[in-house]
Structures are given as structure tokens and as C-alpha cells.
PDB file of C-alpha atoms in Angstrom:
ATOM      1  CA  GLY M  26      -0.027   0.166  -0.156  1.00  0.00           C
ATOM      2  CA  VAL M  27       1.076   3.501   0.314  1.00  0.00           C
ATOM      3  CA  ILE M  28       3.375   2.903   3.432  1.00  0.00           C
ATOM      4  CA  SER M  29       5.265   0.352   1.354  1.00  0.00           C
ATOM      5  CA  VAL M  30       5.648   2.637  -1.353  1.00  0.00           C
ATOM      6  CA  ALA M  31       6.836   5.982   0.746  1.00  0.00           C
ATOM      7  CA  GLN M  32       9.314   3.255   2.582  1.00  0.00           C
ATOM      8  CA  SER M  33      10.619   1.967  -0.706  1.00  0.00           C
ATOM      9  CA  ASN M  34      10.897   5.668  -1.588  1.00  0.00           C
ATOM     10  CA  LEU M  35      12.904   6.451   1.590  1.00  0.00           C
ATOM     11  CA  ASN M  36      15.179   3.607   0.703  1.00  0.00           C
ATOM     12  CA  SER M  37      15.683   4.945  -2.475  1.00  0.00           C
ATOM     13  CA  LEU M  38      16.543   8.398  -1.211  1.00  0.00           C
ATOM     14  CA  ARG M  39      18.945   7.114   1.230  1.00  0.00           C
ATOM     15  CA  THR M  40      21.348   5.131  -1.365  1.00  0.00           C
ATOM     16  CA  GLN M  41      21.131   8.345  -3.464  1.00  0.00           C
ATOM     17  CA  GLN M  42      22.605  10.439  -0.344  1.00  0.00           C
ATOM     18  CA  ALA M  43      25.226   7.530   0.151  1.00  0.00           C
ATOM     19  CA  ASN M  44      26.461   7.448  -2.948  1.00  0.00           C
ATOM     20  CA  LEU M  45      26.519  11.659  -2.933  1.00  0.00           C
ATOM     21  CA  GLN M  46      27.950  10.972   0.317  1.00  0.00           C
ATOM     22  CA  ALA M  47      30.690   8.534  -1.282  1.00  0.00           C
ATOM     23  CA  SER M  48      31.298  11.053  -3.798  1.00  0.00           C
ATOM     24  CA  ALA M  49      31.753  14.060  -1.465  1.00  0.00           C
ATOM     25  CA  ALA M  50      34.271  11.779   0.677  1.00  0.00           C
ATOM     26  CA  GLU M  51      36.076  11.141  -2.666  1.00  0.00           C
ATOM     27  CA  ASN M  52      36.783  14.618  -3.071  1.00  0.00           C
ATOM     28  CA  GLU M  53      38.090  15.229  -0.025  1.00  0.00           C
ATOM     29  CA  ARG M  54      40.352  12.296  -0.272  1.00  0.00           C
ATOM     30  CA  ILE M  55      41.909  13.841  -3.156  1.00  0.00           C
ATOM     31  CA  GLY M  56      42.364  17.133  -1.410  1.00  0.00           C
ATOM     32  CA  ARG M  57      39.569  19.018  -3.605  1.00  0.00           C
ATOM     33  CA  PRO M  58      36.872  20.903  -2.187  1.00  0.00           C
ATOM     34  CA  VAL M  59      33.292  19.340  -2.139  1.00  0.00           C
ATOM     35  CA  PRO M  60      31.344  21.106  -4.955  1.00  0.00           C
ATOM     36  CA  GLU M  61      28.718  23.379  -3.516  1.00  0.00           C
ATOM     37  CA  HIS M  62      25.735  21.616  -5.892  1.00  0.00           C
ATOM     38  CA  LEU M  63      26.939  18.120  -4.304  1.00  0.00           C
ATOM     39  CA  LEU M  64      26.499  19.520  -0.568  1.00  0.00           C
ATOM     40  CA  VAL M  65      22.755  21.404  -1.684  1.00  0.00           C
ATOM     41  CA  GLN M  66      21.593  17.796  -2.716  1.00  0.00           C
ATOM     42  CA  ILE M  67      22.971  16.247  -0.116  1.00  0.00           C
ATOM     43  CA  ASP M  68      21.005  18.352   2.303  1.00  0.00           C
ATOM     44  CA  ASN M  69      17.926  18.348  -0.081  1.00  0.00           C
ATOM     45  CA  LEU M  70      17.882  14.462   0.153  1.00  0.00           C
ATOM     46  CA  LYS M  71      17.738  14.821   3.592  1.00  0.00           C
ATOM     47  CA  ALA M  72      15.067  17.224   4.071  1.00  0.00           C
ATOM     48  CA  GLU M  73      12.999  14.727   1.451  1.00  0.00           C
ATOM     49  CA  GLN M  74      13.562  11.863   4.174  1.00  0.00           C
ATOM     50  CA  GLU M  75      12.547  13.880   7.072  1.00  0.00           C
ATOM     51  CA  GLY M  76       9.178  14.286   4.733  1.00  0.00           C
ATOM     52  CA  LEU M  77       8.967  10.944   4.370  1.00  0.00           C
ATOM     53  CA  LEU M  78       9.169   9.548   7.489  1.00  0.00           C
ATOM     54  CA  LYS M  79       6.514  12.307   8.801  1.00  0.00           C
ATOM     55  CA  ASP M  80       4.037  11.133   5.636  1.00  0.00           C
ATOM     56  CA  ILE M  81       4.804   7.039   6.735  1.00  0.00           C
ATOM     57  CA  GLU M  82       3.905   8.204  10.568  1.00  0.00           C
ATOM     58  CA  ARG M  83       1.052  10.044   9.476  1.00  0.00           C
ATOM     59  CA  TYR M  84      -0.111   6.951   6.919  1.00  0.00           C
ATOM     60  CA  GLN M  85       0.377   4.322  10.025  1.00  0.00           C
ATOM     61  CA  LYS M  86      -1.464   6.755  12.333  1.00  0.00           C
ATOM     62  CA  SER M  87      -4.479   7.121  10.294  1.00  0.00           C
ATOM     63  CA  ARG M  88      -4.402   3.080   9.340  1.00  0.00           C
ATOM     64  CA  ALA M  89      -4.323   2.577  13.356  1.00  0.00           C
ATOM     65  CA  ASP M  90      -6.879   5.080  14.011  1.00  0.00           C
ATOM     66  CA  THR M  91      -9.476   3.354  10.826  1.00  0.00           C
ATOM     67  CA  GLU M  92      -9.077   0.007  11.926  1.00  0.00           C
ATOM     68  CA  ALA M  93      -9.867   1.195  15.371  1.00  0.00           C
ATOM     69  CA  SER M  94     -12.870   2.917  14.265  1.00  0.00           C
ATOM     70  CA  PHE M  95     -14.066  -0.309  12.223  1.00  0.00           C
ATOM     71  CA  ALA M  96     -13.341  -2.512  15.136  1.00  0.00           C
ATOM     72  CA  ALA M  97     -15.410  -0.174  17.010  1.00  0.00           C
ATOM     73  CA  ASP M  98     -18.415   0.050  14.458  1.00  0.00           C
ATOM     74  CA  ARG M  99     -18.363  -3.901  14.163  1.00  0.00           C
ATOM     75  CA  ALA M 100     -18.404  -4.420  18.034  1.00  0.00           C
ATOM     76  CA  ARG M 101     -21.434  -1.978  17.742  1.00  0.00           C
ATOM     77  CA  LEU M 102     -22.880  -4.182  14.903  1.00  0.00           C
ATOM     78  CA  GLU M 103     -22.461  -7.505  16.549  1.00  0.00           C
ATOM     79  CA  VAL M 104     -24.956  -5.412  20.064  1.00  0.00           C
ATOM     80  CA  LEU M 105     -27.532  -4.047  17.588  1.00  0.00           C
ATOM     81  CA  VAL M 106     -27.710  -7.406  15.420  1.00  0.00           C
ATOM     82  CA  GLY M 107     -27.581  -9.664  18.923  1.00  0.00           C
ATOM     83  CA  HIS M 108     -24.404 -11.731  18.281  1.00  0.00           C
TER      84      HIS M 108
END
């Protein structure tokens, strides 16, 4: 569902960040400054990951709320029907 898609996207962003950080580290190792665009990309990926984590939390809460509401509705229906 939506949660697994968001988690997959999060994993993809983490992989991209790891690749960019490896590139930045390589620049540092050979004595070159890390290009500004690389640092910006890394920061952007971190921000996207934070947003996805918040989305996942929200999706999980919504799912739990829906499940609880359904369980309450089902219990009420059983009382009304007499089972």
C-alpha cells in the first residue's frame, strides 16, 4: 500500500544520499573541495527523507485509527444484531 511505497521511496533516497556522500568523501580524499551543488543535493535528500518519515508516521496513524474505528463499528453492529 501507500506505506510500503513511501518506505521504498525512503530507501531510494537513502541510497542516493549514500552515493553522493561517497562522492563528496572521494573529493575530500584527493584534496579537492566538495562542490557546493553536491552539498545542496545531500541537504535536499535529507529534507526529503524527513518529509517521507513524517508521511509514513501519518499513514501509520491513519491506518491504526481506521482499524480502531472499524473494530468499534463492528462491535456495535454485533450488539445491534444480537450476536
